[in-house]
GROMACS .gro file of N, CA, C and O in nm:
model
  464
    1MET      N    1   0.083  -0.119   0.000
    1MET     CA    2   0.000   0.000   0.000
    1MET      C    3   0.088   0.126   0.000
    1MET      O    4   0.062   0.220  -0.074
    2TYR      N    5   0.189   0.128   0.088
    2TYR     CA    6   0.276   0.245   0.094
    2TYR      C    7   0.359   0.259  -0.032
    2TYR      O    8   0.389   0.370  -0.076
    3PHE      N    9   0.399   0.148  -0.091
    3PHE     CA   10   0.476   0.151  -0.214
    3PHE      C   11   0.394   0.214  -0.327
    3PHE      O   12   0.444   0.295  -0.404
    4THR      N   13   0.268   0.176  -0.337
    4THR     CA   14   0.179   0.231  -0.439
    4THR      C   15   0.163   0.382  -0.419
    4THR      O   16   0.167   0.459  -0.515
    5LEU      N   17   0.146   0.422  -0.294
    5LEU     CA   18   0.131   0.564  -0.265
    5LEU      C   19   0.259   0.640  -0.301
    5LEU      O   20   0.253   0.750  -0.358
    6LEU      N   21   0.374   0.582  -0.271
    6LEU     CA   22   0.501   0.644  -0.304
    6LEU      C   23   0.517   0.659  -0.455
    6LEU      O   24   0.561   0.764  -0.504
    7VAL      N   25   0.480   0.556  -0.529
    7VAL     CA   26   0.489   0.562  -0.675
    7VAL      C   27   0.396   0.670  -0.730
    7VAL      O   28   0.434   0.747  -0.819
    8VAL      N   29   0.276   0.680  -0.676
    8VAL     CA   30   0.180   0.782  -0.722
    8VAL      C   31   0.235   0.922  -0.694
    8VAL      O   32   0.227   1.012  -0.779
    9VAL      N   33   0.294   0.942  -0.576
    9VAL     CA   34   0.349   1.073  -0.542
    9VAL      C   35   0.465   1.109  -0.635
    9VAL      O   36   0.474   1.222  -0.685
   10ILE      N   37   0.555   1.015  -0.660
   10ILE     CA   38   0.670   1.041  -0.746
   10ILE      C   39   0.626   1.069  -0.889
   10ILE      O   40   0.674   1.163  -0.953
   11VAL      N   41   0.533   0.991  -0.941
   11VAL     CA   42   0.484   1.012  -1.078
   11VAL      C   43   0.412   1.146  -1.088
   11VAL      O   44   0.429   1.219  -1.186
   12THR      N   45   0.332   1.181  -0.987
   12THR     CA   46   0.262   1.309  -0.988
   12THR      C   47   0.362   1.425  -0.985
   12THR      O   48   0.346   1.523  -1.058
   13ALA      N   49   0.465   1.413  -0.902
   13ALA     CA   50   0.566   1.519  -0.894
   13ALA      C   51   0.637   1.535  -1.027
   13ALA      O   52   0.659   1.647  -1.074
   14MET      N   53   0.675   1.424  -1.089
   14MET     CA   54   0.743   1.431  -1.219
   14MET      C   55   0.652   1.491  -1.325
   14MET      O   56   0.696   1.572  -1.408
   15ALA      N   57   0.525   1.456  -1.322
   15ALA     CA   58   0.431   1.509  -1.420
   15ALA      C   59   0.411   1.660  -1.401
   15ALA      O   60   0.406   1.736  -1.499
   16LEU      N   61   0.402   1.705  -1.276
   16LEU     CA   62   0.384   1.848  -1.251
   16LEU      C   63   0.508   1.928  -1.292
   16LEU      O   64   0.496   2.037  -1.349
   17VAL      N   65   0.626   1.874  -1.267
   17VAL     CA   66   0.748   1.943  -1.309
   17VAL      C   67   0.755   1.950  -1.461
   17VAL      O   68   0.786   2.055  -1.519
   18ALA      N   69   0.726   1.839  -1.528
   18ALA     CA   70   0.727   1.838  -1.674
   18ALA      C   71   0.624   1.934  -1.731
   18ALA      O   72   0.651   2.005  -1.829
   19LEU      N   73   0.507   1.939  -1.670
   19LEU     CA   74   0.402   2.030  -1.714
   19LEU      C   75   0.445   2.176  -1.696
   19LEU      O   76   0.427   2.259  -1.787
   20ALA      N   77   0.505   2.208  -1.581
   20ALA     CA   78   0.549   2.346  -1.557
   20ALA      C   79   0.658   2.386  -1.655
   20ALA      O   80   0.656   2.497  -1.709
   21LEU      N   81   0.753   2.296  -1.681
   21LEU     CA   82   0.859   2.327  -1.777
   21LEU      C   83   0.803   2.343  -1.918
   21LEU      O   84   0.846   2.430  -1.995
   22GLY      N   85   0.707   2.260  -1.954
   22GLY     CA   86   0.645   2.268  -2.087
   22GLY      C   87   0.569   2.398  -2.106
   22GLY      O   88   0.580   2.463  -2.210
   23ILE      N   89   0.493   2.437  -2.004
   23ILE     CA   90   0.417   2.563  -2.014
   23ILE      C   91   0.513   2.681  -2.021
   23ILE      O   92   0.493   2.774  -2.101
   24ALA      N   93   0.619   2.680  -1.940
   24ALA     CA   94   0.716   2.791  -1.942
   24ALA      C   95   0.783   2.800  -2.078
   24ALA      O   96   0.804   2.910  -2.130
   25ARG      N   97   0.816   2.687  -2.137
   25ARG     CA   98   0.880   2.689  -2.269
   25ARG      C   99   0.783   2.736  -2.378
   25ARG      O  100   0.823   2.805  -2.472
   26ALA      N  101   0.657   2.699  -2.364
   26ALA     CA  102   0.558   2.736  -2.466
   26ALA      C  103   0.526   2.885  -2.465
   26ALA      O  104   0.505   2.944  -2.570
   27ILE      N  105   0.520   2.945  -2.347
   27ILE     CA  106   0.476   3.085  -2.341
   27ILE      C  107   0.591   3.184  -2.325
   27ILE      O  108   0.568   3.304  -2.323
   28SER      N  109   0.715   3.136  -2.315
   28SER     CA  110   0.827   3.229  -2.297
   28SER      C  111   0.857   3.301  -2.428
   28SER      O  112   0.848   3.244  -2.536
   29PRO      N  113   0.895   3.430  -2.417
   29PRO     CA  114   0.931   3.503  -2.538
   29PRO      C  115   1.064   3.454  -2.594
   29PRO      O  116   1.153   3.413  -2.520
   30ARG      N  117   1.075   3.455  -2.725
   30ARG     CA  118   1.197   3.409  -2.791
   30ARG      C  119   1.258   3.525  -2.869
   30ARG      O  120   1.190   3.595  -2.941
   31SER      N  121   1.386   3.542  -2.848
   31SER     CA  122   1.459   3.645  -2.919
   31SER      C  123   1.589   3.584  -2.968
   31SER      O  124   1.666   3.528  -2.889
   32TYR      N  125   1.614   3.593  -3.096
   32TYR     CA  126   1.733   3.533  -3.153
   32TYR      C  127   1.834   3.640  -3.195
   32TYR      O  128   1.900   3.629  -3.295
   33ASN      N  129   1.845   3.746  -3.116
   33ASN     CA  130   1.937   3.854  -3.144
   33ASN      C  131   2.077   3.811  -3.098
   33ASN      O  132   2.095   3.773  -2.984
   34PRO      N  133   2.178   3.819  -3.185
   34PRO     CA  134   2.313   3.778  -3.144
   34PRO      C  135   2.370   3.865  -3.032
   34PRO      O  136   2.456   3.822  -2.957
   35GLN      N  137   2.322   3.986  -3.018
   35GLN     CA  138   2.370   4.075  -2.913
   35GLN      C  139   2.327   4.024  -2.776
   35GLN      O  140   2.390   4.054  -2.675
   36LYS      N  141   2.224   3.944  -2.771
   36LYS     CA  142   2.173   3.892  -2.644
   36LYS      C  143   2.274   3.798  -2.577
   36LYS      O  144   2.277   3.786  -2.456
   37GLY      N  145   2.358   3.734  -2.654
   37GLY     CA  146   2.455   3.642  -2.599
   37GLY      C  147   2.584   3.705  -2.551
   37GLY      O  148   2.670   3.638  -2.495
   38GLU      N  149   2.600   3.836  -2.573
   38GLU     CA  150   2.723   3.903  -2.533
   38GLU      C  151   2.720   3.939  -2.384
   38GLU      O  152   2.614   3.958  -2.326
   39ALA      N  153   2.839   3.948  -2.326
   39ALA     CA  154   2.850   3.987  -2.186
   39ALA      C  155   2.817   4.135  -2.171
   39ALA      O  156   2.847   4.216  -2.259
   40TYR      N  157   2.755   4.171  -2.061
   40TYR     CA  158   2.713   4.309  -2.039
   40TYR      C  159   2.755   4.350  -1.899
   40TYR      O  160   2.724   4.283  -1.801
   41GLU      N  161   2.826   4.460  -1.889
   41GLU     CA  162   2.871   4.509  -1.760
   41GLU      C  163   2.854   4.660  -1.757
   41GLU      O  164   2.936   4.733  -1.813
   42CYS      N  165   2.751   4.709  -1.701
   42CYS     CA  166   2.728   4.852  -1.680
   42CYS      C  167   2.730   4.933  -1.809
   42CYS      O  168   2.770   5.049  -1.809
   43GLY      N  169   2.695   4.875  -1.919
   43GLY     CA  170   2.691   4.947  -2.044
   43GLY      C  171   2.824   4.965  -2.112
   43GLY      O  172   2.833   5.024  -2.218
   44ILE      N  173   2.930   4.918  -2.051
   44ILE     CA  174   3.064   4.932  -2.109
   44ILE      C  175   3.098   4.804  -2.183
   44ILE      O  176   3.087   4.695  -2.126
   45PRO      N  177   3.139   4.813  -2.309
   45PRO     CA  178   3.177   4.691  -2.381
   45PRO      C  179   3.297   4.623  -2.314
   45PRO      O  180   3.387   4.690  -2.264
   46THR      N  181   3.297   4.493  -2.317
   46THR     CA  182   3.407   4.420  -2.254
   46THR      C  183   3.531   4.425  -2.342
   46THR      O  184   3.523   4.439  -2.464
   47ARG      N  185   3.647   4.413  -2.277
   47ARG     CA  186   3.773   4.406  -2.349
   47ARG      C  187   3.830   4.267  -2.330
   47ARG      O  188   3.835   4.217  -2.218
   48GLY      N  189   3.875   4.209  -2.435
   48GLY     CA  190   3.932   4.075  -2.424
   48GLY      C  191   3.823   3.970  -2.412
   48GLY      O  192   3.707   3.991  -2.449
   49ARG      N  193   3.862   3.856  -2.357
   49ARG     CA  194   3.766   3.747  -2.342
   49ARG      C  195   3.674   3.772  -2.223
   49ARG      O  196   3.717   3.822  -2.121
   50SER      N  197   3.549   3.738  -2.239
   50SER     CA  198   3.455   3.754  -2.129
   50SER      C  199   3.468   3.641  -2.028
   50SER      O  200   3.441   3.659  -1.911
   51TRP      N  201   3.505   3.524  -2.074
   51TRP     CA  202   3.518   3.409  -1.985
   51TRP      C  203   3.663   3.395  -1.944
   51TRP      O  204   3.750   3.368  -2.024
   52MET      N  205   3.688   3.418  -1.817
   52MET     CA  206   3.824   3.401  -1.768
   52MET      C  207   3.819   3.327  -1.635
   52MET      O  208   3.718   3.330  -1.565
   53GLN      N  209   3.928   3.262  -1.602
   53GLN     CA  210   3.934   3.185  -1.480
   53GLN      C  211   3.968   3.277  -1.363
   53GLN      O  212   4.046   3.370  -1.377
   54PHE      N  213   3.907   3.246  -1.249
   54PHE     CA  214   3.939   3.316  -1.126
   54PHE      C  215   4.024   3.226  -1.039
   54PHE      O  216   4.017   3.104  -1.049
   55LYS      N  217   4.102   3.285  -0.954
   55LYS     CA  218   4.183   3.206  -0.864
   55LYS      C  219   4.093   3.130  -0.766
   55LYS      O  220   3.987   3.180  -0.727
   56VAL      N  221   4.134   3.013  -0.728
   56VAL     CA  222   4.054   2.929  -0.639
   56VAL      C  223   4.039   2.995  -0.502
   56VAL      O  224   3.945   2.966  -0.429
   57GLY      N  225   4.128   3.087  -0.468
   57GLY     CA  226   4.119   3.156  -0.340
   57GLY      C  227   3.989   3.234  -0.325
   57GLY      O  228   3.935   3.243  -0.214
   58TYR      N  229   3.937   3.289  -0.433
   58TYR     CA  230   3.811   3.363  -0.426
   58TYR      C  231   3.696   3.269  -0.389
   58TYR      O  232   3.610   3.303  -0.306
   59TYR      N  233   3.693   3.151  -0.448
   59TYR     CA  234   3.588   3.055  -0.418
   59TYR      C  235   3.600   3.005  -0.275
   59TYR      O  236   3.501   2.989  -0.205
   60LEU      N  237   3.723   2.980  -0.231
   60LEU     CA  238   3.745   2.932  -0.095
   60LEU      C  239   3.702   3.039   0.006
   60LEU      O  240   3.638   3.008   0.107
   61PHE      N  241   3.733   3.164  -0.023
   61PHE     CA  242   3.692   3.273   0.065
   61PHE      C  243   3.540   3.283   0.070
   61PHE      O  244   3.482   3.303   0.178
   62ALA      N  245   3.474   3.265  -0.044
   62ALA     CA  246   3.327   3.270  -0.047
   62ALA      C  247   3.266   3.155   0.032
   62ALA      O  248   3.167   3.174   0.103
   63ILE      N  249   3.323   3.037   0.021
   63ILE     CA  250   3.271   2.922   0.095
   63ILE      C  251   3.289   2.944   0.245
   63ILE      O  252   3.198   2.914   0.325
   64LEU      N  253   3.402   2.998   0.285
   64LEU     CA  254   3.423   3.028   0.427
   64LEU      C  255   3.324   3.133   0.475
   64LEU      O  256   3.270   3.123   0.586
   65PHE      N  257   3.299   3.234   0.393
   65PHE     CA  258   3.200   3.335   0.430
   65PHE      C  259   3.063   3.273   0.449
   65PHE      O  260   2.993   3.301   0.547
   66LEU      N  261   3.023   3.186   0.358
   66LEU     CA  262   2.892   3.120   0.371
   66LEU      C  263   2.886   3.032   0.495
   66LEU      O  264   2.784   3.027   0.563
   67MET      N  265   2.996   2.964   0.524
   67MET     CA  266   2.998   2.878   0.642
   67MET      C  267   2.973   2.960   0.769
   67MET      O  268   2.891   2.923   0.853
   68PHE      N  269   3.040   3.073   0.783
   68PHE     CA  270   3.023   3.153   0.902
   68PHE      C  271   2.893   3.233   0.898
   68PHE      O  272   2.841   3.272   1.003
   69ASP      N  273   2.838   3.255   0.782
   69ASP     CA  274   2.708   3.318   0.772
   69ASP      C  275   2.599   3.222   0.821
   69ASP      O  276   2.508   3.262   0.893
   70VAL      N  277   2.610   3.096   0.784
   70VAL     CA  278   2.515   2.995   0.832
   70VAL      C  279   2.530   2.978   0.983
   70VAL      O  280   2.432   2.953   1.054
   71GLU      N  281   2.651   2.992   1.032
   71GLU     CA  282   2.673   2.984   1.177
   71GLU      C  283   2.588   3.087   1.249
   71GLU      O  284   2.528   3.058   1.354
   72THR      N  285   2.581   3.208   1.198
   72THR     CA  286   2.503   3.311   1.265
   72THR      C  287   2.354   3.277   1.265
   72THR      O  288   2.284   3.312   1.360
   73VAL      N  289   2.307   3.208   1.164
   73VAL     CA  290   2.167   3.165   1.162
   73VAL      C  291   2.141   3.068   1.277
   73VAL      O  292   2.041   3.078   1.348
   74PHE      N  293   2.232   2.973   1.296
   74PHE     CA  294   2.215   2.877   1.405
   74PHE      C  295   2.230   2.946   1.541
   74PHE      O  296   2.158   2.912   1.635
   75LEU      N  297   2.321   3.039   1.552
   75LEU     CA  298   2.339   3.108   1.679
   75LEU      C  299   2.217   3.194   1.713
   75LEU      O  300   2.178   3.204   1.828
   76PHE      N  301   2.156   3.254   1.612
   76PHE     CA  302   2.037   3.336   1.637
   76PHE      C  303   1.923   3.249   1.686
   76PHE      O  304   1.855   3.283   1.783
   77SER      N  305   1.901   3.135   1.620
   77SER     CA  306   1.791   3.048   1.664
   77SER      C  307   1.819   2.991   1.802
   77SER      O  308   1.728   2.970   1.882
   78TRP      N  309   1.946   2.965   1.834
   78TRP     CA  310   1.980   2.918   1.968
   78TRP      C  311   1.953   3.028   2.070
   78TRP      O  312   1.902   3.001   2.179
   79ALA      N  313   1.987   3.152   2.037
   79ALA     CA  314   1.968   3.262   2.131
   79ALA      C  315   1.821   3.286   2.162
   79ALA      O  316   1.787   3.332   2.272
   80VAL      N  317   1.734   3.252   2.070
   80VAL     CA  318   1.591   3.273   2.093
   80VAL      C  319   1.539   3.177   2.200
   80VAL      O  320   1.456   3.214   2.282
   81VAL      N  321   1.590   3.054   2.203
   81VAL     CA  322   1.539   2.952   2.296
   81VAL      C  323   1.640   2.915   2.404
   81VAL      O  324   1.628   2.811   2.467
   82VAL      N  325   1.738   3.000   2.431
   82VAL     CA  326   1.843   2.967   2.526
   82VAL      C  327   1.788   2.943   2.667
   82VAL      O  328   1.838   2.857   2.739
   83GLN      N  329   1.687   3.012   2.706
   83GLN     CA  330   1.630   2.996   2.840
   83GLN      C  331   1.567   2.858   2.858
   83GLN      O  332   1.574   2.800   2.965
   84GLU      N  333   1.506   2.804   2.753
   84GLU     CA  334   1.437   2.676   2.762
   84GLU      C  335   1.532   2.556   2.755
   84GLU      O  336   1.499   2.448   2.801
   85LEU      N  337   1.651   2.574   2.697
   85LEU     CA  338   1.742   2.462   2.676
   85LEU      C  339   1.822   2.427   2.800
   85LEU      O  340   1.861   2.311   2.817
   86GLY      N  341   1.853   2.523   2.882
   86GLY     CA  342   1.927   2.496   3.004
   86GLY      C  343   2.073   2.462   2.977
   86GLY      O  344   2.134   2.508   2.881
   87MET      N  345   2.128   2.377   3.064
   87MET     CA  346   2.270   2.344   3.057
   87MET      C  347   2.302   2.262   2.932
   87MET      O  348   2.408   2.278   2.873
   88TYR      N  349   2.211   2.176   2.889
   88TYR     CA  350   2.234   2.095   2.768
   88TYR      C  351   2.250   2.186   2.646
   88TYR      O  352   2.337   2.163   2.563
   89GLY      N  353   2.169   2.288   2.635
   89GLY     CA  354   2.180   2.381   2.523
   89GLY      C  355   2.310   2.458   2.526
   89GLY      O  356   2.372   2.483   2.422
   90LEU      N  357   2.355   2.497   2.646
   90LEU     CA  358   2.481   2.569   2.657
   90LEU      C  359   2.599   2.482   2.615
   90LEU      O  360   2.686   2.526   2.539
   91VAL      N  361   2.600   2.357   2.661
   91VAL     CA  362   2.709   2.266   2.624
   91VAL      C  363   2.705   2.238   2.473
   91VAL      O  364   2.810   2.234   2.408
   92SER      N  365   2.587   2.223   2.418
   92SER     CA  366   2.574   2.196   2.274
   92SER      C  367   2.627   2.312   2.192
   92SER      O  368   2.701   2.292   2.094
   93ILE      N  369   2.592   2.433   2.228
   93ILE     CA  370   2.637   2.547   2.149
   93ILE      C  371   2.786   2.572   2.169
   93ILE      O  372   2.855   2.616   2.076
   94LEU      N  373   2.839   2.542   2.288
   94LEU     CA  374   2.983   2.555   2.308
   94LEU      C  375   3.059   2.455   2.223
   94LEU      O  376   3.164   2.486   2.166
   95PHE      N  377   3.006   2.334   2.209
   95PHE     CA  378   3.068   2.234   2.122
   95PHE      C  379   3.061   2.279   1.976
   95PHE      O  380   3.158   2.266   1.901
   96PHE      N  381   2.947   2.335   1.937
   96PHE     CA  382   2.930   2.387   1.801
   96PHE      C  383   3.032   2.498   1.773
   96PHE      O  384   3.097   2.500   1.668
   97LEU      N  385   3.046   2.590   1.868
   97LEU     CA  386   3.142   2.699   1.851
   97LEU      C  387   3.285   2.649   1.851
   97LEU      O  388   3.369   2.701   1.777
   98LEU      N  389   3.315   2.547   1.929
   98LEU     CA  390   3.449   2.490   1.931
   98LEU      C  391   3.485   2.433   1.794
   98LEU      O  392   3.595   2.456   1.743
   99ILE      N  393   3.391   2.361   1.733
   99ILE     CA  394   3.416   2.306   1.599
   99ILE      C  395   3.439   2.418   1.498
   99ILE      O  396   3.529   2.412   1.415
  100LEU      N  397   3.359   2.525   1.506
  100LEU     CA  398   3.376   2.636   1.413
  100LEU      C  399   3.506   2.711   1.436
  100LEU      O  400   3.573   2.753   1.341
  101ILE      N  401   3.546   2.726   1.561
  101ILE     CA  402   3.673   2.794   1.590
  101ILE      C  403   3.790   2.710   1.540
  101ILE      O  404   3.887   2.763   1.484
  102LEU      N  405   3.781   2.578   1.556
  102LEU     CA  406   3.885   2.491   1.502
  102LEU      C  407   3.892   2.500   1.350
  102LEU      O  408   4.000   2.501   1.292
  103GLY      N  409   3.776   2.508   1.286
  103GLY     CA  410   3.773   2.524   1.140
  103GLY      C  411   3.833   2.657   1.096
  103GLY      O  412   3.906   2.664   0.997
  104LEU      N  413   3.803   2.763   1.170
  104LEU     CA  414   3.860   2.893   1.140
  104LEU      C  415   4.012   2.892   1.159
  104LEU      O  416   4.087   2.945   1.076
  105ALA      N  417   4.057   2.830   1.268
  105ALA     CA  418   4.202   2.822   1.293
  105ALA      C  419   4.271   2.742   1.182
  105ALA      O  420   4.381   2.779   1.138
  106TYR      N  421   4.208   2.635   1.138
  106TYR     CA  422   4.265   2.555   1.030
  106TYR      C  423   4.275   2.637   0.901
  106TYR      O  424   4.378   2.636   0.833
  107ALA      N  425   4.167   2.707   0.867
  107ALA     CA  426   4.167   2.789   0.745
  107ALA      C  427   4.270   2.901   0.755
  107ALA      O  428   4.339   2.933   0.658
  108TRP      N  429   4.283   2.959   0.872
  108TRP     CA  430   4.379   3.066   0.893
  108TRP      C  431   4.522   3.014   0.879
  108TRP      O  432   4.607   3.075   0.816
  109ARG      N  433   4.547   2.898   0.939
  109ARG     CA  434   4.681   2.840   0.934
  109ARG      C  435   4.720   2.799   0.790
  109ARG      O  436   4.836   2.811   0.751
  110LYS      N  437   4.621   2.752   0.713
  110LYS     CA  438   4.648   2.714   0.574
  110LYS      C  439   4.661   2.834   0.482
  110LYS      O  440   4.696   2.820   0.365
  111GLY      N  441   4.630   2.954   0.531
  111GLY     CA  442   4.642   3.075   0.450
  111GLY      C  443   4.522   3.103   0.363
  111GLY      O  444   4.532   3.179   0.266
  112ALA      N  445   4.408   3.044   0.394
  112ALA     CA  446   4.288   3.063   0.312
  112ALA      C  447   4.229   3.202   0.328
  112ALA      O  448   4.152   3.245   0.243
  113LEU      N  449   4.265   3.273   0.434
  113LEU     CA  450   4.208   3.405   0.458
  113LEU      C  451   4.298   3.518   0.409
  113LEU      O  452   4.268   3.635   0.432
  114GLU      N  453   4.404   3.485   0.341
  114GLU     CA  454   4.497   3.587   0.292
  114GLU      C  455   4.477   3.609   0.142
  114GLU      O  456   4.461   3.514   0.066
  115TRP      N  457   4.476   3.736   0.102
  115TRP     CA  458   4.467   3.769  -0.040
  115TRP      C  459   4.607   3.767  -0.098
  115TRP      O  460   4.693   3.840  -0.052
  116LYS      N  461   4.628   3.686  -0.197
  116LYS     CA  462   4.761   3.677  -0.258
  116LYS      C  463   4.759   3.730  -0.399
  116LYS      O  464   4.670   3.720  -0.471
   0.00000   0.00000   0.00000
């Protein structure tokens, strides 16, 4: 019984996604202007190639920023219910912060936070 229900849900989800993509493709405006494929930056024409590689340090810095940004989300939700959690909540968040501090120390020691 549960297997049949699961199959129905999966087939329905696939059908709805296919239907939404089909409708979007059918009613979307089409423009075949070659200028549409060019890179655009503040109205200034680009010089040289538009596609260039960036140093991996930029991506690593962005990932570290996201990691610590998500940390603040967890800390905010913890701060809202800190009174109800008691000592268990305090120990849990201290462990969470310890792991993040160790991660920050590791990234700092490896030089991931330095612009080269």
